[in-house]
Amino acid sequence: QVQLAESGGGSVQAGGSLRLSCVASGYSTGRYCMGWFRQASGKEREGVASIDTNGRPTYGESMQGRFTIAQGNAENTVNLQMNDLRPEDTAMYYCEAVGPECTFCDRGRCYGGMAVDGKGTQVTISS
């Protein structure tokens, strides 16, 4: 059973930074694509960042140059470094694992196989 646990959310002022982490259990992250999506109140899900099984990252359009996704030093961990945060980044952020036959990733989302989502962590940016 694949399980994901997010941490690192919080509240910061615009221009600040936050680092989110996702710890996966129940499988090896090397067989799954990993990513983050977000959902703000009253809005649709939006791809934030993803990393495929070859370590290639993709980002949502508004995250380019501000966010960085990377596999962590700890086993089965994926981190999301978010810099220059803006009020419009306020949302619930979810970690997602796609696999074990992940096909491709694009603009922060991955496709192919089954998607498993974490429970989310809230990010709030004040102006």
PDB file of C-alpha atoms in Angstrom:
ATOM      1  CA  GLN A   1       0.000   0.000   0.000  1.00  0.00           C
ATOM      2  CA  VAL A   2       1.525   3.265  -1.156  1.00  0.00           C
ATOM      3  CA  GLN A   3       1.340   6.055   1.414  1.00  0.00           C
ATOM      4  CA  LEU A   4       2.564   9.645   1.288  1.00  0.00           C
ATOM      5  CA  ALA A   5       3.136  12.115   4.101  1.00  0.00           C
ATOM      6  CA  GLU A   6       3.718  15.813   3.489  1.00  0.00           C
ATOM      7  CA  SER A   7       5.309  18.325   5.825  1.00  0.00           C
ATOM      8  CA  GLY A   8       6.724  21.822   5.766  1.00  0.00           C
ATOM      9  CA  GLY A   9       3.703  23.974   5.060  1.00  0.00           C
ATOM     10  CA  GLY A  10       3.043  27.182   6.943  1.00  0.00           C
ATOM     11  CA  SER A  11       2.525  30.908   6.701  1.00  0.00           C
ATOM     12  CA  VAL A  12       5.063  33.402   5.402  1.00  0.00           C
ATOM     13  CA  GLN A  13       5.022  36.882   3.929  1.00  0.00           C
ATOM     14  CA  ALA A  14       5.286  37.538   0.228  1.00  0.00           C
ATOM     15  CA  GLY A  15       8.837  37.127  -0.984  1.00  0.00           C
ATOM     16  CA  GLY A  16       9.581  34.469   1.616  1.00  0.00           C
ATOM     17  CA  SER A  17      10.454  30.812   1.213  1.00  0.00           C
ATOM     18  CA  LEU A  18       9.138  27.465   2.318  1.00  0.00           C
ATOM     19  CA  ARG A  19      10.369  23.916   1.858  1.00  0.00           C
ATOM     20  CA  LEU A  20       7.916  21.072   1.557  1.00  0.00           C
ATOM     21  CA  SER A  21       8.866  17.433   1.988  1.00  0.00           C
ATOM     22  CA  CYS A  22       7.084  14.249   1.006  1.00  0.00           C
ATOM     23  CA  VAL A  23       7.999  10.900   2.451  1.00  0.00           C
ATOM     24  CA  ALA A  24       6.774   7.841   0.596  1.00  0.00           C
ATOM     25  CA  SER A  25       6.292   4.393   2.033  1.00  0.00           C
ATOM     26  CA  GLY A  26       5.130   1.116   0.649  1.00  0.00           C
ATOM     27  CA  TYR A  27       7.256   1.248  -2.509  1.00  0.00           C
ATOM     28  CA  SER A  28      10.528   2.508  -3.934  1.00  0.00           C
ATOM     29  CA  THR A  29      10.338   6.050  -5.324  1.00  0.00           C
ATOM     30  CA  GLY A  30      12.626   4.998  -8.134  1.00  0.00           C
ATOM     31  CA  ARG A  31       9.690   3.172  -9.737  1.00  0.00           C
ATOM     32  CA  TYR A  32       7.257   6.057  -9.468  1.00  0.00           C
ATOM     33  CA  CYS A  33       7.113   9.573 -10.728  1.00  0.00           C
ATOM     34  CA  MET A  34       6.610  12.056  -7.911  1.00  0.00           C
ATOM     35  CA  GLY A  35       5.138  15.490  -7.867  1.00  0.00           C
ATOM     36  CA  TRP A  36       3.220  18.224  -6.145  1.00  0.00           C
ATOM     37  CA  PHE A  37      -0.054  19.821  -7.103  1.00  0.00           C
ATOM     38  CA  ARG A  38      -2.035  22.463  -5.306  1.00  0.00           C
ATOM     39  CA  GLN A  39      -5.621  23.455  -4.914  1.00  0.00           C
ATOM     40  CA  ALA A  40      -6.774  26.838  -3.721  1.00  0.00           C
ATOM     41  CA  SER A  41     -10.228  27.398  -2.304  1.00  0.00           C
ATOM     42  CA  GLY A  42     -12.792  27.411  -5.100  1.00  0.00           C
ATOM     43  CA  LYS A  43     -10.230  26.626  -7.800  1.00  0.00           C
ATOM     44  CA  GLU A  44      -9.193  23.572  -9.782  1.00  0.00           C
ATOM     45  CA  ARG A  45      -6.109  21.501  -9.116  1.00  0.00           C
ATOM     46  CA  GLU A  46      -2.934  22.975 -10.551  1.00  0.00           C
ATOM     47  CA  GLY A  47       0.308  21.193 -11.291  1.00  0.00           C
ATOM     48  CA  VAL A  48       3.229  22.619  -9.299  1.00  0.00           C
ATOM     49  CA  ALA A  49       6.296  20.445  -9.923  1.00  0.00           C
ATOM     50  CA  SER A  50       7.144  16.868 -10.799  1.00  0.00           C
ATOM     51  CA  ILE A  51      10.151  14.609 -11.109  1.00  0.00           C
ATOM     52  CA  ASP A  52      10.190  11.457 -13.202  1.00  0.00           C
ATOM     53  CA  THR A  53      12.013   8.192 -12.654  1.00  0.00           C
ATOM     54  CA  ASN A  54      15.057   9.602 -14.490  1.00  0.00           C
ATOM     55  CA  GLY A  55      15.180  12.626 -12.223  1.00  0.00           C
ATOM     56  CA  ARG A  56      13.880  15.081 -14.800  1.00  0.00           C
ATOM     57  CA  PRO A  57      11.839  17.927 -13.318  1.00  0.00           C
ATOM     58  CA  THR A  58       8.892  19.785 -14.796  1.00  0.00           C
ATOM     59  CA  TYR A  59       7.116  22.840 -13.408  1.00  0.00           C
ATOM     60  CA  GLY A  60       3.843  24.649 -13.683  1.00  0.00           C
ATOM     61  CA  GLU A  61       4.134  27.842 -15.678  1.00  0.00           C
ATOM     62  CA  SER A  62       3.973  30.287 -12.760  1.00  0.00           C
ATOM     63  CA  MET A  63       6.461  28.253 -10.721  1.00  0.00           C
ATOM     64  CA  GLN A  64       9.305  28.342 -13.243  1.00  0.00           C
ATOM     65  CA  GLY A  65      12.373  29.936 -11.729  1.00  0.00           C
ATOM     66  CA  ARG A  66      10.891  30.102  -8.228  1.00  0.00           C
ATOM     67  CA  PHE A  67      10.311  26.472  -7.243  1.00  0.00           C
ATOM     68  CA  THR A  68      12.749  23.564  -7.296  1.00  0.00           C
ATOM     69  CA  ILE A  69      11.840  19.898  -6.909  1.00  0.00           C
ATOM     70  CA  ALA A  70      14.468  17.315  -6.024  1.00  0.00           C
ATOM     71  CA  GLN A  71      14.805  13.880  -4.524  1.00  0.00           C
ATOM     72  CA  GLY A  72      15.923  14.167  -0.937  1.00  0.00           C
ATOM     73  CA  ASN A  73      18.962  12.634   0.706  1.00  0.00           C
ATOM     74  CA  ALA A  74      16.704  10.513   2.887  1.00  0.00           C
ATOM     75  CA  GLU A  75      15.323   7.461   1.211  1.00  0.00           C
ATOM     76  CA  ASN A  76      11.950   7.857  -0.477  1.00  0.00           C
ATOM     77  CA  THR A  77      11.823  11.623   0.063  1.00  0.00           C
ATOM     78  CA  VAL A  78      11.005  14.342  -2.431  1.00  0.00           C
ATOM     79  CA  ASN A  79      11.471  17.990  -1.538  1.00  0.00           C
ATOM     80  CA  LEU A  80       9.964  21.149  -2.983  1.00  0.00           C
ATOM     81  CA  GLN A  81      11.857  24.380  -2.360  1.00  0.00           C
ATOM     82  CA  MET A  82       9.619  27.390  -2.912  1.00  0.00           C
ATOM     83  CA  ASN A  83      11.180  30.843  -3.143  1.00  0.00           C
ATOM     84  CA  ASP A  84       9.799  34.301  -3.859  1.00  0.00           C
ATOM     85  CA  LEU A  85       6.378  33.213  -2.694  1.00  0.00           C
ATOM     86  CA  ARG A  86       3.354  35.277  -3.689  1.00  0.00           C
ATOM     87  CA  PRO A  87      -0.135  35.586  -2.210  1.00  0.00           C
ATOM     88  CA  GLU A  88      -1.497  33.686  -5.222  1.00  0.00           C
ATOM     89  CA  ASP A  89       0.599  30.685  -4.132  1.00  0.00           C
ATOM     90  CA  THR A  90      -1.726  30.261  -1.165  1.00  0.00           C
ATOM     91  CA  ALA A  91      -3.278  26.799  -1.406  1.00  0.00           C
ATOM     92  CA  MET A  92      -3.300  23.286  -0.034  1.00  0.00           C
ATOM     93  CA  TYR A  93      -0.295  21.487  -1.464  1.00  0.00           C
ATOM     94  CA  TYR A  94      -0.479  17.765  -2.115  1.00  0.00           C
ATOM     95  CA  CYS A  95       2.247  15.245  -2.832  1.00  0.00           C
ATOM     96  CA  GLU A  96       1.408  12.734  -5.547  1.00  0.00           C
ATOM     97  CA  ALA A  97       2.988   9.489  -6.680  1.00  0.00           C
ATOM     98  CA  VAL A  98       2.179   8.083 -10.118  1.00  0.00           C
ATOM     99  CA  GLY A  99       3.121   4.583 -11.138  1.00  0.00           C
ATOM    100  CA  PRO A 100       4.409   1.995 -11.265  1.00  0.00           C
ATOM    101  CA  GLU A 101       4.098   2.561 -15.025  1.00  0.00           C
ATOM    102  CA  CYS A 102       4.477   6.324 -15.051  1.00  0.00           C
ATOM    103  CA  THR A 103       4.518   7.386 -18.702  1.00  0.00           C
ATOM    104  CA  PHE A 104       5.510  11.054 -18.698  1.00  0.00           C
ATOM    105  CA  CYS A 105       5.416  14.284 -16.715  1.00  0.00           C
ATOM    106  CA  ASP A 106       4.476  17.713 -18.006  1.00  0.00           C
ATOM    107  CA  ARG A 107       3.942  21.087 -16.359  1.00  0.00           C
ATOM    108  CA  GLY A 108       4.121  19.664 -12.882  1.00  0.00           C
ATOM    109  CA  ARG A 109       1.845  16.627 -13.323  1.00  0.00           C
ATOM    110  CA  CYS A 110       2.631  13.024 -14.185  1.00  0.00           C
ATOM    111  CA  TYR A 111       0.591  10.464 -16.090  1.00  0.00           C
ATOM    112  CA  GLY A 112       0.322   6.720 -16.580  1.00  0.00           C
ATOM    113  CA  GLY A 113      -0.391   4.181 -13.883  1.00  0.00           C
ATOM    114  CA  MET A 114      -2.177   4.820 -10.627  1.00  0.00           C
ATOM    115  CA  ALA A 115      -2.039   8.138  -8.786  1.00  0.00           C
ATOM    116  CA  VAL A 116      -1.780   8.215  -5.005  1.00  0.00           C
ATOM    117  CA  ASP A 117      -2.136  11.508  -3.153  1.00  0.00           C
ATOM    118  CA  GLY A 118      -1.108  12.606   0.320  1.00  0.00           C
ATOM    119  CA  LYS A 119      -3.412  14.443   2.704  1.00  0.00           C
ATOM    120  CA  GLY A 120      -1.908  17.820   1.920  1.00  0.00           C
ATOM    121  CA  THR A 121      -0.179  20.648   3.739  1.00  0.00           C
ATOM    122  CA  GLN A 122      -1.436  24.232   3.846  1.00  0.00           C
ATOM    123  CA  VAL A 123       0.669  27.073   2.465  1.00  0.00           C
ATOM    124  CA  THR A 124      -0.478  30.627   3.206  1.00  0.00           C
ATOM    125  CA  ILE A 125       1.280  33.689   1.815  1.00  0.00           C
ATOM    126  CA  SER A 126       0.380  37.127   3.150  1.00  0.00           C
ATOM    127  CA  SER A 127       0.971  40.353   1.281  1.00  0.00           C
TER     128      SER A 127
END
